[in-house]
Tab-separated table of N, CA, C and O in Angstrom:
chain	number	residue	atom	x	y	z
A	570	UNK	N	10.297	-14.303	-20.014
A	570	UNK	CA	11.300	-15.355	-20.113
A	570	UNK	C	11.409	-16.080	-18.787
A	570	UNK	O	10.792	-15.627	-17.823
A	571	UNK	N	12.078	-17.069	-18.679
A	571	UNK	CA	12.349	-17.935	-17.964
A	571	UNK	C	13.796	-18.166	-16.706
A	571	UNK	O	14.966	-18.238	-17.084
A	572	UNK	N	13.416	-18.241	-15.381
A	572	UNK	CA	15.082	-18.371	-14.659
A	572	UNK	C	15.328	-19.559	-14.318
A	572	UNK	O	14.641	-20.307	-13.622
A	573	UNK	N	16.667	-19.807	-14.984
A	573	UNK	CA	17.210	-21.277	-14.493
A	573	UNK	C	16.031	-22.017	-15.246
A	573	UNK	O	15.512	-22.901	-14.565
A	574	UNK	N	15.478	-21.831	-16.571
A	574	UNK	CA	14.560	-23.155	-17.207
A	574	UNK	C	13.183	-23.454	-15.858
A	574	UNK	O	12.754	-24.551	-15.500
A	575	UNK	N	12.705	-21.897	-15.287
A	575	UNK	CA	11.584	-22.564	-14.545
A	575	UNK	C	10.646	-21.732	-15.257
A	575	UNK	O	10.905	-20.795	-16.013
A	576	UNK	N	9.013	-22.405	-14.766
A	576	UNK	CA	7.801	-21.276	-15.877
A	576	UNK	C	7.813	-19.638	-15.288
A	576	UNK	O	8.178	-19.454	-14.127
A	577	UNK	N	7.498	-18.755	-15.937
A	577	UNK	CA	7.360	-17.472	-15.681
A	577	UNK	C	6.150	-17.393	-14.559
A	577	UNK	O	6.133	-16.404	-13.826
A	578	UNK	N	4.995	-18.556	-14.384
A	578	UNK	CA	4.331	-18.232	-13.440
A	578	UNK	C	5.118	-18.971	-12.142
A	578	UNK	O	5.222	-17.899	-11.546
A	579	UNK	N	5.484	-19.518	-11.614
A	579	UNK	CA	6.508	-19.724	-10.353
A	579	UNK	C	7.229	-18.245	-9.690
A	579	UNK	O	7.420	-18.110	-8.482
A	580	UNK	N	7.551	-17.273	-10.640
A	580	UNK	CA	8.008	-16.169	-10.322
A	580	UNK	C	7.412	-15.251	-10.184
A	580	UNK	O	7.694	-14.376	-9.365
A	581	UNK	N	6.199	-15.226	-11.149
A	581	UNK	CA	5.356	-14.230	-11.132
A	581	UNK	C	3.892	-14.038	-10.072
A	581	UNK	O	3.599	-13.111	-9.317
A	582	UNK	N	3.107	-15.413	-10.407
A	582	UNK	CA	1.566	-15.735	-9.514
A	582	UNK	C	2.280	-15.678	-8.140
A	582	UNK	O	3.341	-16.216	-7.822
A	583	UNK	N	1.427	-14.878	-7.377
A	583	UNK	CA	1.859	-15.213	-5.863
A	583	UNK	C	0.886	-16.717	-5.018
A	583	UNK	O	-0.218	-17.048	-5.450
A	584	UNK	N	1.402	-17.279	-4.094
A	584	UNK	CA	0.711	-18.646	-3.767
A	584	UNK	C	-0.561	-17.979	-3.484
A	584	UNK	O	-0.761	-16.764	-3.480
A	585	UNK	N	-1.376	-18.895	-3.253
A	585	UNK	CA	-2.905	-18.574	-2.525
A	585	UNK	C	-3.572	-19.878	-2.898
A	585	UNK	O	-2.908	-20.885	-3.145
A	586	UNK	N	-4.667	-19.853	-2.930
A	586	UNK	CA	-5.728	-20.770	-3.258
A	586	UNK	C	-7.024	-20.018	-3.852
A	586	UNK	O	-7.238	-18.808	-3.767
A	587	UNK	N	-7.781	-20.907	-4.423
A	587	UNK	CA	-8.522	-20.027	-5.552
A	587	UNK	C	-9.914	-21.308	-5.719
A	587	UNK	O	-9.786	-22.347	-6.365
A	588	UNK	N	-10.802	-21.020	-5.195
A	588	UNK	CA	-12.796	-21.903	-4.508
A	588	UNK	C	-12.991	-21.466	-5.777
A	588	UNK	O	-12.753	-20.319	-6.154
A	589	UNK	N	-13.501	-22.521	-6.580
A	589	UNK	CA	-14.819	-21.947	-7.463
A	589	UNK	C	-16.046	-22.420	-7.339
A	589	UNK	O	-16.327	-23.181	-6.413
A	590	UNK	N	-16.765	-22.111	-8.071
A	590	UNK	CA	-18.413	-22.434	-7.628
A	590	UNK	C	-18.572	-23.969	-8.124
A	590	UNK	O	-18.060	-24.370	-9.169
A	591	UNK	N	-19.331	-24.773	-7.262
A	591	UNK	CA	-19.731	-25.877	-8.133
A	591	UNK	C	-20.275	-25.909	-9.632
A	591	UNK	O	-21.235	-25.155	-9.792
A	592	UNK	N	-20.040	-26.326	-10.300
A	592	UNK	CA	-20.981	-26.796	-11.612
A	592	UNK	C	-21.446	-27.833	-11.642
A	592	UNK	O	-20.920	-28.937	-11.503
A	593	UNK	N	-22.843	-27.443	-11.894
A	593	UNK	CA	-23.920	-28.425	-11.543
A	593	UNK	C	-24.579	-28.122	-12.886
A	593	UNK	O	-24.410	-27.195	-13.678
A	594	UNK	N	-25.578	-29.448	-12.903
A	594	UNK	CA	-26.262	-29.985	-14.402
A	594	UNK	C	-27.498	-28.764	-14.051
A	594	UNK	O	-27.862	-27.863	-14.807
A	595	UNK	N	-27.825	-28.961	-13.136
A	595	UNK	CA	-29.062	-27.766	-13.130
A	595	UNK	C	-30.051	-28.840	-12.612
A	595	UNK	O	-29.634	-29.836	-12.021
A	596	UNK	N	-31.057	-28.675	-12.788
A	596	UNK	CA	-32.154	-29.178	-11.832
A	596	UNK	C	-32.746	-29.067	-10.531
A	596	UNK	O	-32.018	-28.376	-9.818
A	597	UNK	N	-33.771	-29.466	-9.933
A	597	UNK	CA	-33.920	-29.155	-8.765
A	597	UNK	C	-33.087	-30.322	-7.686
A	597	UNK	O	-32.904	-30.366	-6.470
A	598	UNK	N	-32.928	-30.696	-8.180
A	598	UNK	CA	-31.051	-31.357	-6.980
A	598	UNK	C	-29.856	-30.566	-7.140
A	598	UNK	O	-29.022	-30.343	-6.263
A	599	UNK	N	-29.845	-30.215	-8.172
A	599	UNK	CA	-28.354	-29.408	-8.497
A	599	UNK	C	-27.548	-30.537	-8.492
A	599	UNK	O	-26.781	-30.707	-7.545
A	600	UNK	N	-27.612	-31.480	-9.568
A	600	UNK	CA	-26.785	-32.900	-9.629
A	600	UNK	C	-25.526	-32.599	-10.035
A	600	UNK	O	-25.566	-31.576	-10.719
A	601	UNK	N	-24.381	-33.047	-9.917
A	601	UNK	CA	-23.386	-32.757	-10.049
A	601	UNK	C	-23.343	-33.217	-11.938
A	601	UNK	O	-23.709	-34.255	-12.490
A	602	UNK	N	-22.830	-32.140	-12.430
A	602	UNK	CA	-22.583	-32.343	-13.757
A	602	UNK	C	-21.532	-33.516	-14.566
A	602	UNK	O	-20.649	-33.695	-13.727
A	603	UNK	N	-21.245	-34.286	-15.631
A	603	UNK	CA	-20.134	-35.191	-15.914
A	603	UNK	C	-19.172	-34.129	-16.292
A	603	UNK	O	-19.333	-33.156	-17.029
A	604	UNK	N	-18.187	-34.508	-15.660
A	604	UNK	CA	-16.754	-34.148	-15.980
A	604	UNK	C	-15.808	-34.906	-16.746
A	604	UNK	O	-15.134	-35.716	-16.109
A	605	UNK	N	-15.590	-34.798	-18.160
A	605	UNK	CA	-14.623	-35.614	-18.918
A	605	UNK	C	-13.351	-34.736	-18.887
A	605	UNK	O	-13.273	-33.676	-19.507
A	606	UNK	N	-12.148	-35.354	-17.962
A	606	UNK	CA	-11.025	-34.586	-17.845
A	606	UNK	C	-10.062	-35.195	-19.202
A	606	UNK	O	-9.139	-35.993	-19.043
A	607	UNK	N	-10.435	-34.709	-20.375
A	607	UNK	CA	-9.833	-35.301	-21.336
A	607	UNK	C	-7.759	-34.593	-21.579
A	607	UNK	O	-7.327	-33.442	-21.654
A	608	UNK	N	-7.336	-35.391	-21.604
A	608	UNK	CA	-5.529	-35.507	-22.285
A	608	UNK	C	-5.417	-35.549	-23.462
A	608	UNK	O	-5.689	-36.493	-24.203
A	609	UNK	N	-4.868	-34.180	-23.819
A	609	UNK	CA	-4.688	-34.216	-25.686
A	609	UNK	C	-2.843	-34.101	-25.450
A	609	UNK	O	-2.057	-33.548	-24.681
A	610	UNK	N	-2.811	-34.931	-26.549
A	610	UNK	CA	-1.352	-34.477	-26.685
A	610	UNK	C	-1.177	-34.643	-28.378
A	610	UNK	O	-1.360	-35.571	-29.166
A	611	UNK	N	-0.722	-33.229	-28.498
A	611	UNK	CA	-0.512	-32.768	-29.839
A	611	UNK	C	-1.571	-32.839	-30.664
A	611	UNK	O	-1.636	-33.567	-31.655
A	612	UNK	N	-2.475	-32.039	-30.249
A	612	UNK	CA	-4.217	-31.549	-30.611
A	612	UNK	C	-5.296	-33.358	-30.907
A	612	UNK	O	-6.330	-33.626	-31.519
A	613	UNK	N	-4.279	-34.189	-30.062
A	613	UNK	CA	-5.142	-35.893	-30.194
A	613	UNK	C	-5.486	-36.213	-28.863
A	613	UNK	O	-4.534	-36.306	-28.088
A	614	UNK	N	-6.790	-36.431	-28.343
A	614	UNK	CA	-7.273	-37.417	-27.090
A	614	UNK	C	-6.542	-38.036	-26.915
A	614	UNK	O	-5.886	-38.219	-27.940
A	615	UNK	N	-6.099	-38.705	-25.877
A	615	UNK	CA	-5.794	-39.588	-25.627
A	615	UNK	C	-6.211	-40.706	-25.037
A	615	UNK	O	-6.115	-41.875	-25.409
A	616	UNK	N	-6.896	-40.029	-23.655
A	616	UNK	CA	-7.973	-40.388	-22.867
A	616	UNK	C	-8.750	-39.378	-22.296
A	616	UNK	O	-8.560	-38.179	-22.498
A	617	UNK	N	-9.821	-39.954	-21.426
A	617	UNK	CA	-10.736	-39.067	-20.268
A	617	UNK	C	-11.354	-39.731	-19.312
A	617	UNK	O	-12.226	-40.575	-19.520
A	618	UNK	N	-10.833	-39.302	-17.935
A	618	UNK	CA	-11.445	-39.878	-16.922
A	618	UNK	C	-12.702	-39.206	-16.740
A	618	UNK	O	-12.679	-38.011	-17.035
A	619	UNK	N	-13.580	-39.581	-16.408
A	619	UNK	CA	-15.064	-38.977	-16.193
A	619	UNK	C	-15.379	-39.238	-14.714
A	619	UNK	O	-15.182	-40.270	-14.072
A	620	UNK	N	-15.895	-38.112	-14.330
A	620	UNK	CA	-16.198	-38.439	-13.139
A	620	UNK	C	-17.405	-37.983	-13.250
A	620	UNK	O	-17.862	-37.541	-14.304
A	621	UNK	N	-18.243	-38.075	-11.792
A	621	UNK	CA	-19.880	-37.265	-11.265
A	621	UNK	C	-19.402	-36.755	-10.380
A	621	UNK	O	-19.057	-37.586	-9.541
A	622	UNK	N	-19.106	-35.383	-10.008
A	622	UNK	CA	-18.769	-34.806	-8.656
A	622	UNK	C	-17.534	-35.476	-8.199
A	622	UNK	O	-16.550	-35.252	-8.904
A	623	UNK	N	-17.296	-36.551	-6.776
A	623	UNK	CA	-15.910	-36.633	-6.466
A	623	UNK	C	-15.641	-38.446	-7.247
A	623	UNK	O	-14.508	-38.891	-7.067
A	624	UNK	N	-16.505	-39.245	-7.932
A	624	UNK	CA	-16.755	-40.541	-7.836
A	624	UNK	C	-15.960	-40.095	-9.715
A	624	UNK	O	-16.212	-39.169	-10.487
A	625	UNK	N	-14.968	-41.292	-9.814
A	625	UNK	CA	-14.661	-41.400	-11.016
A	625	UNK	C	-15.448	-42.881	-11.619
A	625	UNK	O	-15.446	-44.072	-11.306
A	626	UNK	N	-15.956	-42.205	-12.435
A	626	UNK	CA	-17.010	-43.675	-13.337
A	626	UNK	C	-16.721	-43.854	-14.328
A	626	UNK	O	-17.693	-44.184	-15.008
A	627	UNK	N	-15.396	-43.802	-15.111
A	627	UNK	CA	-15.000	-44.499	-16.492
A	627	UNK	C	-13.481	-43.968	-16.861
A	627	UNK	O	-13.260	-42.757	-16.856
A	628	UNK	N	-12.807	-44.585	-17.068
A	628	UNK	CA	-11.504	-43.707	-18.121
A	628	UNK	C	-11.714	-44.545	-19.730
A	628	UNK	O	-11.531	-45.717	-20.056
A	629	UNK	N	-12.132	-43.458	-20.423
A	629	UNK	CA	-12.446	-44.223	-21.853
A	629	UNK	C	-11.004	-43.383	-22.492
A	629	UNK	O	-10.196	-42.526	-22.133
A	630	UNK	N	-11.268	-44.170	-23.549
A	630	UNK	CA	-9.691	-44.131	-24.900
A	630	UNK	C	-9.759	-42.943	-25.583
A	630	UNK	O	-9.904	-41.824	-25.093
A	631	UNK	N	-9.665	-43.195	-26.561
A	631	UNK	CA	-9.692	-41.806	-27.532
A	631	UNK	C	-10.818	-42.336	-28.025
A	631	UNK	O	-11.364	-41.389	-28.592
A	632	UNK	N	-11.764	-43.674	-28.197
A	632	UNK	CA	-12.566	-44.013	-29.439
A	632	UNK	C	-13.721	-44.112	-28.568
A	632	UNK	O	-14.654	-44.889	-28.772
A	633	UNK	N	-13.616	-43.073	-27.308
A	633	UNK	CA	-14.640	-43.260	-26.191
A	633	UNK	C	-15.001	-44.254	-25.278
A	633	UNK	O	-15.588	-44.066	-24.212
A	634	UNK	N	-14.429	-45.874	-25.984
A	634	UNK	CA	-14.837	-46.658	-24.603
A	634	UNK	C	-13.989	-46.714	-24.017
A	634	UNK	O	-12.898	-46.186	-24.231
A	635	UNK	N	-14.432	-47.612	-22.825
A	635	UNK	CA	-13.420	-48.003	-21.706
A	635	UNK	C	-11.810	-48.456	-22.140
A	635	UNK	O	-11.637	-49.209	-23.098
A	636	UNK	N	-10.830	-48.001	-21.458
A	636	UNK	CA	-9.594	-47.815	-22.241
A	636	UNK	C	-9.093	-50.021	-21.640
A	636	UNK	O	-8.061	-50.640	-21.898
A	637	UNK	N	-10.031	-50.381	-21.055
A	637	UNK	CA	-9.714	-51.913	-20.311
A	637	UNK	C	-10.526	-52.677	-20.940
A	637	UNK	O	-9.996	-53.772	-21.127
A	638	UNK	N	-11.540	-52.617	-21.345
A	638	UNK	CA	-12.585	-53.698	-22.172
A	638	UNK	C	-13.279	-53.156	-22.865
A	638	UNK	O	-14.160	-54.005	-22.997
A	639	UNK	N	-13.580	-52.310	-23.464
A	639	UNK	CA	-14.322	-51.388	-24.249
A	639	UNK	C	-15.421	-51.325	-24.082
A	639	UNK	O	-16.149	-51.339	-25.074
A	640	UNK	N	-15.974	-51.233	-22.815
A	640	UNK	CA	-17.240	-51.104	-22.465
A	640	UNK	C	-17.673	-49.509	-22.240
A	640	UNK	O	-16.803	-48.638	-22.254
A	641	UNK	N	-19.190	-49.164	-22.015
A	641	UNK	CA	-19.411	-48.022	-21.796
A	641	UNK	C	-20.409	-47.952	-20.658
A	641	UNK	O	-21.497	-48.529	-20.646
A	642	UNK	N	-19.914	-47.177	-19.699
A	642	UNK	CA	-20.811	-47.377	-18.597
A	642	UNK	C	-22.322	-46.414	-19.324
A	642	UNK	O	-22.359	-45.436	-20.071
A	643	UNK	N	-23.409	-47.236	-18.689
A	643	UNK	CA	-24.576	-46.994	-19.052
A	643	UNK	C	-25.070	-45.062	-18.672
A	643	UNK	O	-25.850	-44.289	-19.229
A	644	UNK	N	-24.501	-44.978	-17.934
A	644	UNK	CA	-24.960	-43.324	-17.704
A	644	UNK	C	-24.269	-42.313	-18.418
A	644	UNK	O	-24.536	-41.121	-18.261
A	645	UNK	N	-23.056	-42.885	-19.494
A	645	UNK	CA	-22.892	-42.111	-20.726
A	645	UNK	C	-22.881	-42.420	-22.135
A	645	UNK	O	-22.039	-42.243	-23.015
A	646	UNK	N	-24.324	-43.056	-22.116
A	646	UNK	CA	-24.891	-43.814	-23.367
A	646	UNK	C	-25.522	-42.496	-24.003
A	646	UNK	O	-26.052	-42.593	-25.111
A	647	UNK	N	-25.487	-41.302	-23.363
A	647	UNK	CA	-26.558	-40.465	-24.219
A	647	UNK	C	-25.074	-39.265	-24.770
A	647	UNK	O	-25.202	-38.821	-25.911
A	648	UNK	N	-23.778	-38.807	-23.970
A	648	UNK	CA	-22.909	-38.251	-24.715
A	648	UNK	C	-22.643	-38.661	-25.987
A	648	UNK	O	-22.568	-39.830	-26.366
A	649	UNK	N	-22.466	-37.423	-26.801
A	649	UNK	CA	-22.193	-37.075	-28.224
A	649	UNK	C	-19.944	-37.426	-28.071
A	649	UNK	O	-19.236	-36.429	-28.214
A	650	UNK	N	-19.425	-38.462	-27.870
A	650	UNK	CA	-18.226	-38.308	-27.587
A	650	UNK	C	-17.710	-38.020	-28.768
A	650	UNK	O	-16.513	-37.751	-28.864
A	651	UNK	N	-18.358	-38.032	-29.610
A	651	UNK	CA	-17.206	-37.094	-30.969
A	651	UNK	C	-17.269	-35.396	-30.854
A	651	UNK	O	-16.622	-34.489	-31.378
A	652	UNK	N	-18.351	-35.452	-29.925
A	652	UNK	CA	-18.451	-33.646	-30.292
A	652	UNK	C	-17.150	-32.957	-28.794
A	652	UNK	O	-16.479	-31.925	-28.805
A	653	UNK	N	-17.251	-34.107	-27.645
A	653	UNK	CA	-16.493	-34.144	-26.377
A	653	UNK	C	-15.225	-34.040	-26.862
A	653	UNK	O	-14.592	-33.043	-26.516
A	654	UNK	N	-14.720	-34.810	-27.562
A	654	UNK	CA	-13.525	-35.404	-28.124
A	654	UNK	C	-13.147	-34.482	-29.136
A	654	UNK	O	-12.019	-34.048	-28.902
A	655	UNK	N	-13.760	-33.913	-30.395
A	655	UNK	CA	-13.637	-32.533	-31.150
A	655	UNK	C	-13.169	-31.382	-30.468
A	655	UNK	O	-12.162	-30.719	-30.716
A	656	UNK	N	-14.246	-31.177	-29.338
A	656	UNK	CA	-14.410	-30.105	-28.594
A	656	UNK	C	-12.466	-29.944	-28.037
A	656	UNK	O	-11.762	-28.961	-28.267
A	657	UNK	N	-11.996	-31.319	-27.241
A	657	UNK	CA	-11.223	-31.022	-26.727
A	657	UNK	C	-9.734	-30.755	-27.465
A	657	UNK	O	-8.719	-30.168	-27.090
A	658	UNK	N	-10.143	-31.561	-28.851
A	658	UNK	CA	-9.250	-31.424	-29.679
A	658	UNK	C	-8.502	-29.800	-30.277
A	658	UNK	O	-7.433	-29.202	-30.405
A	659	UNK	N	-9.760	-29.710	-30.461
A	659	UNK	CA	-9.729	-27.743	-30.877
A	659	UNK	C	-8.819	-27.165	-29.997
A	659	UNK	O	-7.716	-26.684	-30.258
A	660	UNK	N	-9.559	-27.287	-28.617
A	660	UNK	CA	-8.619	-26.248	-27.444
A	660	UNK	C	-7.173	-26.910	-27.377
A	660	UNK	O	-6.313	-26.131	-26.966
A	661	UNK	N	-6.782	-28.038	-27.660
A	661	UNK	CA	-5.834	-28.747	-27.647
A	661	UNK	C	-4.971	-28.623	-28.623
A	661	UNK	O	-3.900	-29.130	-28.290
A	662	UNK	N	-4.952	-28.175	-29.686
A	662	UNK	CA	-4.231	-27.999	-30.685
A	662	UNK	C	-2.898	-27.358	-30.599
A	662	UNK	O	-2.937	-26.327	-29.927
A	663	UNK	N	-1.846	-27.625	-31.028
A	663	UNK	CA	-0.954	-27.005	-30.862
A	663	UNK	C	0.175	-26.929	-29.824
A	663	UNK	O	1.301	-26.433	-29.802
A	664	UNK	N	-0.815	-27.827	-28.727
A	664	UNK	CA	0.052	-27.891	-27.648
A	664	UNK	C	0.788	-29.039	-27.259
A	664	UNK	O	0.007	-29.958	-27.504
A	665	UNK	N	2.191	-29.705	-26.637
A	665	UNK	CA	2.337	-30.921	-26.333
A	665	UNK	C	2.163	-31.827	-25.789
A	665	UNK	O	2.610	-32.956	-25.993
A	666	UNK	N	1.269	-31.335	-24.773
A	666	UNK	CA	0.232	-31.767	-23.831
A	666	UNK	C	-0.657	-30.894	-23.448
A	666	UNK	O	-0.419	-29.687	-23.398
A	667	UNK	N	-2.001	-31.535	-23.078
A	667	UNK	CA	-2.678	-30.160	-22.446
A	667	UNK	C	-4.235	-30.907	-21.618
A	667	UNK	O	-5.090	-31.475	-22.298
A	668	UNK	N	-4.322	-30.791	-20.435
A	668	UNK	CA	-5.741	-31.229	-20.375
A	668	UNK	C	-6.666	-29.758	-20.285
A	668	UNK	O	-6.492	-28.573	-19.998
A	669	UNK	N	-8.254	-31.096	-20.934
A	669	UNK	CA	-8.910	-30.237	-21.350
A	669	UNK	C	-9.973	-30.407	-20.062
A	669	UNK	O	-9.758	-31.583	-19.765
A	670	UNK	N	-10.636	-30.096	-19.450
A	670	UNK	CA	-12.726	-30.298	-18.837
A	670	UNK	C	-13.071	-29.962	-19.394
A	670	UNK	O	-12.565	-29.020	-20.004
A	671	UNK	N	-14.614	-30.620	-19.736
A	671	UNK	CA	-15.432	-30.558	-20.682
A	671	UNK	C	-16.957	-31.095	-19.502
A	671	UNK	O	-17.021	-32.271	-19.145
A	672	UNK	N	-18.012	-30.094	-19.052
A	672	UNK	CA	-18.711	-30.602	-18.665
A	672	UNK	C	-20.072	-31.113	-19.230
A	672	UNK	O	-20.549	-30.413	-20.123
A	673	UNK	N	-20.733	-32.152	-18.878
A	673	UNK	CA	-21.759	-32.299	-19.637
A	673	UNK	C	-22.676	-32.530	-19.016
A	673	UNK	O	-22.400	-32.529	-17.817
A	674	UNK	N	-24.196	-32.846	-19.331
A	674	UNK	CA	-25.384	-32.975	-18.438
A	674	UNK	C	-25.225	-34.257	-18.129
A	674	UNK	O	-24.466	-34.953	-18.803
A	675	UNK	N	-25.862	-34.723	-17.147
A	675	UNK	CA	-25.832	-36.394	-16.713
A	675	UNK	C	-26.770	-36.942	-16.764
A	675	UNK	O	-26.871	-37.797	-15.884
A	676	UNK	N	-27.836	-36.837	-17.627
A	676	UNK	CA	-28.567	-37.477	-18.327
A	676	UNK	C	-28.906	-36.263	-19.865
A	676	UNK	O	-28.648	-35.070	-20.028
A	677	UNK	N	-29.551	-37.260	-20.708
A	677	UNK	CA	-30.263	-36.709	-22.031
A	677	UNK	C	-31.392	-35.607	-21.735
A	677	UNK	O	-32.033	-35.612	-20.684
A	678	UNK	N	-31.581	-34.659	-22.760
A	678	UNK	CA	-32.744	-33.627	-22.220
A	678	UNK	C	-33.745	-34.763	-22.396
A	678	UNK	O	-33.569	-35.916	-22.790
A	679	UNK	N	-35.077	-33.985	-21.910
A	679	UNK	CA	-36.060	-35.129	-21.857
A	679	UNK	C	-36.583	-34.786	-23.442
A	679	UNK	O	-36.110	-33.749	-23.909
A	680	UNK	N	-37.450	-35.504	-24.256
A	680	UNK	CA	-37.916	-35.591	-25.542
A	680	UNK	C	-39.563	-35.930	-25.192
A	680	UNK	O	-40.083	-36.895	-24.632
A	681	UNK	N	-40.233	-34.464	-25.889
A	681	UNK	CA	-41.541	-34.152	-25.812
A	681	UNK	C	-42.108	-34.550	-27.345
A	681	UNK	O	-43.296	-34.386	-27.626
């Protein structure tokens, strides 16, 4: 339960800080993977800012494009954004807000 209406982790987690490992697409650069920091509220997208590592390169809508002109920047012409957007929906369900990450490769596999 809760004191004075604050979360149980304020009382409980002690402060610190907490490094995790990069996630990277893989390759021999170790390219920084796309990050769609998608916002569900009440198991619905709302939006997702996408970034590459620290550079943000799009905030698209819920219908995937750009939430300002509906454009799509060219280096996420190969994401599946219904499966991004599903994906985040699922973990999102139920809650009144919730962001989701969702990482993806930053380019298409190659086709042999």
């Amino acid at each position: 339960s809760s004191l004075l209406g604050e979360s149980w982790a304020l009382h409980q987690v002690p402060p610190g800080v907490m490094v995790e490992e990069r996630i990277s697409a893989g390759g021999i650069d170790d390219t920084a993977a796309l990050e769609f920091k998608t916002i569900v509220i009440w198991g619905q997208v709302w939006a997702a800012d996408v970034r590459c590592g620290t550079r943000s390169l799009q905030v698209l809508g819920k219908d995937g494009r750009d939430l300002l002109d509906q454009s799509l920047h060219p280096s996420l012409e190969h994401v599946d954004w219904r499966r991004v957007r599903d994906l985040a929906e699922r973990l999102g369900a139920h809650k009144d807000c919730f962001r989701v990450d969702i990482f993806v490769s930053p380019s298409s596999p190659v086709q042999t």
